[in-house]
Coordinates of C-alpha atoms in Angstrom, one line a residue:
M1 CA -23.2 -5.4 6.0
L2 CA -19.5 -3.6 4.9
D3 CA -17.3 -3.1 7.3
S4 CA -13.8 -3.4 8.2
R5 CA -13.5 -7.3 7.9
T6 CA -15.3 -8.0 5.4
V7 CA -13.1 -5.4 3.4
S8 CA -10.3 -7.4 4.7
V9 CA -11.5 -10.6 3.1
L10 CA -12.0 -9.0 0.1
M11 CA -8.8 -7.5 -0.1
V12 CA -7.2 -10.7 0.4
I13 CA -9.0 -12.6 -2.7
T14 CA -8.2 -9.7 -4.7
A15 CA -4.6 -9.4 -4.0
C16 CA -4.6 -12.9 -4.5
L17 CA -6.1 -12.7 -8.5
A18 CA -4.1 -9.7 -9.0
A19 CA -1.2 -11.6 -8.3
L20 CA -2.2 -14.8 -10.2
A21 CA -3.0 -12.4 -13.4
L22 CA 0.2 -10.6 -12.7
V23 CA 2.7 -14.0 -12.8
L24 CA 0.1 -15.2 -16.2
V25 CA 0.4 -12.0 -17.8
G26 CA 4.4 -12.0 -16.3
R27 CA 5.3 -15.3 -18.1
R28 CA 5.7 -13.7 -21.4
T29 CA 6.7 -10.3 -20.2
L30 CA 9.3 -10.7 -17.5
P31 CA 11.8 -9.0 -19.7
V32 CA 9.9 -6.0 -18.9
P33 CA 11.9 -4.2 -16.4
G34 CA 9.9 -4.0 -12.9
V35 CA 7.4 -6.9 -13.5
R36 CA 9.3 -9.4 -11.2
L37 CA 9.0 -6.4 -8.4
W38 CA 5.3 -6.1 -9.1
I39 CA 5.2 -9.8 -8.6
L40 CA 7.0 -9.8 -5.5
A41 CA 5.2 -7.0 -3.9
S42 CA 1.9 -8.9 -3.5
L43 CA 3.5 -11.9 -1.2
P44 CA 3.6 -9.1 1.6
C45 CA 0.7 -7.6 0.6
V46 CA -1.5 -10.7 1.2
L47 CA 0.1 -12.0 4.1
G48 CA 0.0 -8.2 5.6
M49 CA -4.1 -8.1 4.9
V50 CA -4.3 -11.9 6.4
L51 CA -2.5 -11.1 9.4
S52 CA -4.2 -7.5 10.0
G53 CA -7.6 -9.6 9.3
G54 CA -6.9 -11.8 11.8
R55 CA -5.5 -9.1 14.8
D56 CA -8.4 -9.8 17.0
G57 CA -6.6 -13.2 17.3
L58 CA -3.0 -12.5 17.6
P59 CA -0.6 -10.4 19.4
P60 CA -0.4 -6.8 18.8
L61 CA 3.1 -7.4 17.7
V62 CA 2.0 -9.8 14.9
G63 CA -1.6 -8.5 14.2
I64 CA -1.1 -4.8 14.4
V65 CA 2.8 -4.1 14.1
L66 CA 3.9 -6.8 11.4
S67 CA 0.9 -6.4 8.9
N68 CA 1.4 -3.1 9.1
I69 CA 5.4 -3.0 7.8
L70 CA 4.3 -6.2 5.5
M71 CA 1.7 -3.5 4.1
V72 CA 4.3 -0.4 4.0
A73 CA 6.8 -2.9 2.1
A74 CA 4.8 -4.0 -0.7
V75 CA 4.0 -0.8 -1.4
A76 CA 7.9 0.1 -1.2
I77 CA 8.5 -2.5 -3.5
Q78 CA 5.8 -1.9 -5.8
L79 CA 7.7 1.7 -6.2
A80 CA 11.0 -0.1 -7.1
G81 CA 9.0 -1.8 -9.4
Y82 CA 7.4 1.5 -11.0
R83 CA 11.4 2.9 -10.6
R84 CA 12.9 0.2 -12.9
F85 CA 9.6 0.2 -14.8
V86 CA 10.9 3.7 -16.4
G87 CA 14.2 2.7 -16.4
R88 CA 15.4 4.0 -13.2
S89 CA 18.1 2.5 -10.7
A90 CA 15.1 0.4 -8.0
A91 CA 16.3 1.6 -4.8
L92 CA 14.4 -1.1 -3.0
L93 CA 17.0 -1.5 -0.1
P94 CA 16.5 1.8 1.3
A95 CA 12.4 1.6 1.1
L96 CA 12.5 -1.5 2.6
I97 CA 14.9 0.0 5.1
G98 CA 12.6 2.7 5.9
S99 CA 9.6 0.5 5.9
V100 CA 10.9 -1.5 9.1
G101 CA 12.2 1.9 10.8
L102 CA 8.0 2.2 11.3
G103 CA 8.4 -0.5 13.7
P104 CA 9.8 1.4 17.2
G105 CA 6.7 4.2 16.7
L106 CA 4.1 1.2 16.1
V107 CA 5.5 -0.8 18.8
W108 CA 5.2 1.8 21.2
F109 CA 1.6 2.9 20.1
A110 CA 0.2 -0.7 19.9
V111 CA 1.7 -2.2 22.7
I112 CA 3.9 0.2 25.5
S113 CA 1.5 3.6 25.1
P114 CA -1.4 2.0 22.9
S115 CA -3.5 4.5 20.5
V116 CA -5.1 3.6 17.3
A117 CA -5.0 7.3 15.8
A118 CA -1.1 7.5 16.2
R119 CA -1.0 4.4 14.1
V120 CA -3.2 5.7 11.8
V121 CA -1.0 8.8 11.8
I122 CA 2.3 6.8 11.0
M123 CA 0.7 4.6 8.4
S124 CA -0.8 7.1 6.4
V125 CA 2.3 9.3 6.5
A126 CA 4.6 6.1 5.6
L127 CA 2.0 5.7 2.7
G128 CA 1.4 8.7 1.6
L129 CA 4.9 9.5 1.1
L130 CA 5.3 6.3 -0.9
C131 CA 2.6 7.2 -3.5
L132 CA 4.0 10.5 -3.8
L133 CA 7.1 9.3 -4.8
I134 CA 5.4 6.4 -7.3
A135 CA 3.5 9.7 -8.7
L136 CA 6.4 11.5 -9.3
T137 CA 8.1 8.7 -10.7
L138 CA 5.3 8.0 -13.3
L139 CA 4.7 11.8 -13.8
R140 CA 8.5 12.3 -15.1
P141 CA 8.1 12.6 -18.8
G142 CA 9.3 9.2 -20.3
P143 CA 9.1 7.2 -23.5
V144 CA 7.5 4.3 -22.1
A145 CA 3.6 3.9 -22.3
Q146 CA 2.7 7.6 -21.7
L147 CA -0.8 7.8 -21.9
P148 CA -1.2 4.6 -19.4
R149 CA 1.9 5.7 -17.2
L150 CA 0.5 9.4 -16.7
C151 CA -3.2 8.2 -15.7
C152 CA -1.5 6.0 -12.8
G153 CA 0.6 8.7 -11.5
L154 CA -2.2 11.0 -11.4
F155 CA -4.0 8.0 -9.4
H156 CA -1.3 7.7 -7.0
L157 CA -1.6 11.4 -7.2
G158 CA -4.8 11.2 -5.2
L159 CA -4.0 8.8 -3.0
V160 CA -1.5 10.8 -1.5
L161 CA -4.3 13.2 -0.8
F162 CA -6.4 10.9 0.7
Y163 CA -3.6 9.3 3.4
F164 CA -2.5 13.1 4.3
G165 CA -6.1 14.2 4.3
R166 CA -6.6 10.5 6.6
A167 CA -3.4 11.7 8.8
W168 CA -4.9 14.9 9.7
V169 CA -8.6 13.7 10.4
A170 CA -6.3 11.1 12.7
W171 CA -4.3 13.5 14.1
G172 CA -7.4 15.6 15.7
T173 CA -9.2 12.5 16.4
T174 CA -9.9 11.2 20.4
I175 CA -9.2 7.9 20.5
P176 CA -12.7 6.7 22.4
D177 CA -14.2 8.9 19.3
Y178 CA -12.3 7.1 16.7
L179 CA -12.7 3.6 18.1
T180 CA -16.9 4.7 18.4
S181 CA -16.8 5.4 14.5
G182 CA -14.3 3.0 12.8
A183 CA -15.0 5.4 10.0
I184 CA -11.0 6.1 9.2
A185 CA -10.3 2.4 10.4
L186 CA -12.6 1.0 7.1
S187 CA -12.1 3.8 5.1
A188 CA -8.0 3.0 5.3
H189 CA -9.3 -1.2 4.0
L190 CA -11.5 0.5 0.9
A191 CA -8.5 2.4 0.2
G192 CA -6.4 -0.5 0.0
F193 CA -9.0 -2.2 -2.0
I194 CA -9.3 0.4 -4.5
Q195 CA -5.2 1.1 -4.7
I196 CA -4.6 -2.6 -5.0
M197 CA -7.1 -3.2 -8.1
V198 CA -6.2 0.0 -9.7
S199 CA -2.7 -0.3 -9.2
A200 CA -2.9 -4.5 -11.0
F201 CA -4.7 -3.0 -13.8
F202 CA -2.3 0.1 -14.7
Q203 CA 0.6 -2.9 -14.0
M204 CA -0.8 -5.0 -16.8
V205 CA -1.8 -2.4 -19.5
L206 CA 1.8 -0.9 -18.7
I207 CA 3.0 -4.4 -19.7

């Protein structure tokens, strides 16, 4: 049966394979701007998913807060890679500072005043904003790989709609209903799984 834990395992395996593929392809294309950052993004992504998958046996600060920060940091590093790929400054430090800045809110709603729906809103808005920045970066006219870049930008624009829609649904969801259905949690893992696969595909096409 497809559940959040099963999807988490699939995400870890997929992220590892995607990272390996990027490393193998990147051995000949490391001079291409952004490739090293895309490979680097796989590290917090995999670690975050491992912690998220084992959150039941971990303290909330590790299984929830740290895992979510790592997942956002992974997308932030990917954004830096896309920016560098199209010839712009990576702006990695501000993106990472913004990722860590989610910590107080996640700590509050994970430990002090637990609220799953509030955490979903925080994560969805953060990931949606990062995907929006990626889409804007790739959809800007440029000389590099026009068609793949356009398709990748449109894909991330679709993710923006998903994440903002997910935040809106979670905002109006009561805690008991949310915990009973688990639909939003499962959708998050599925979205992450699809994002990893499609992003890795486009990255390999771009380089």
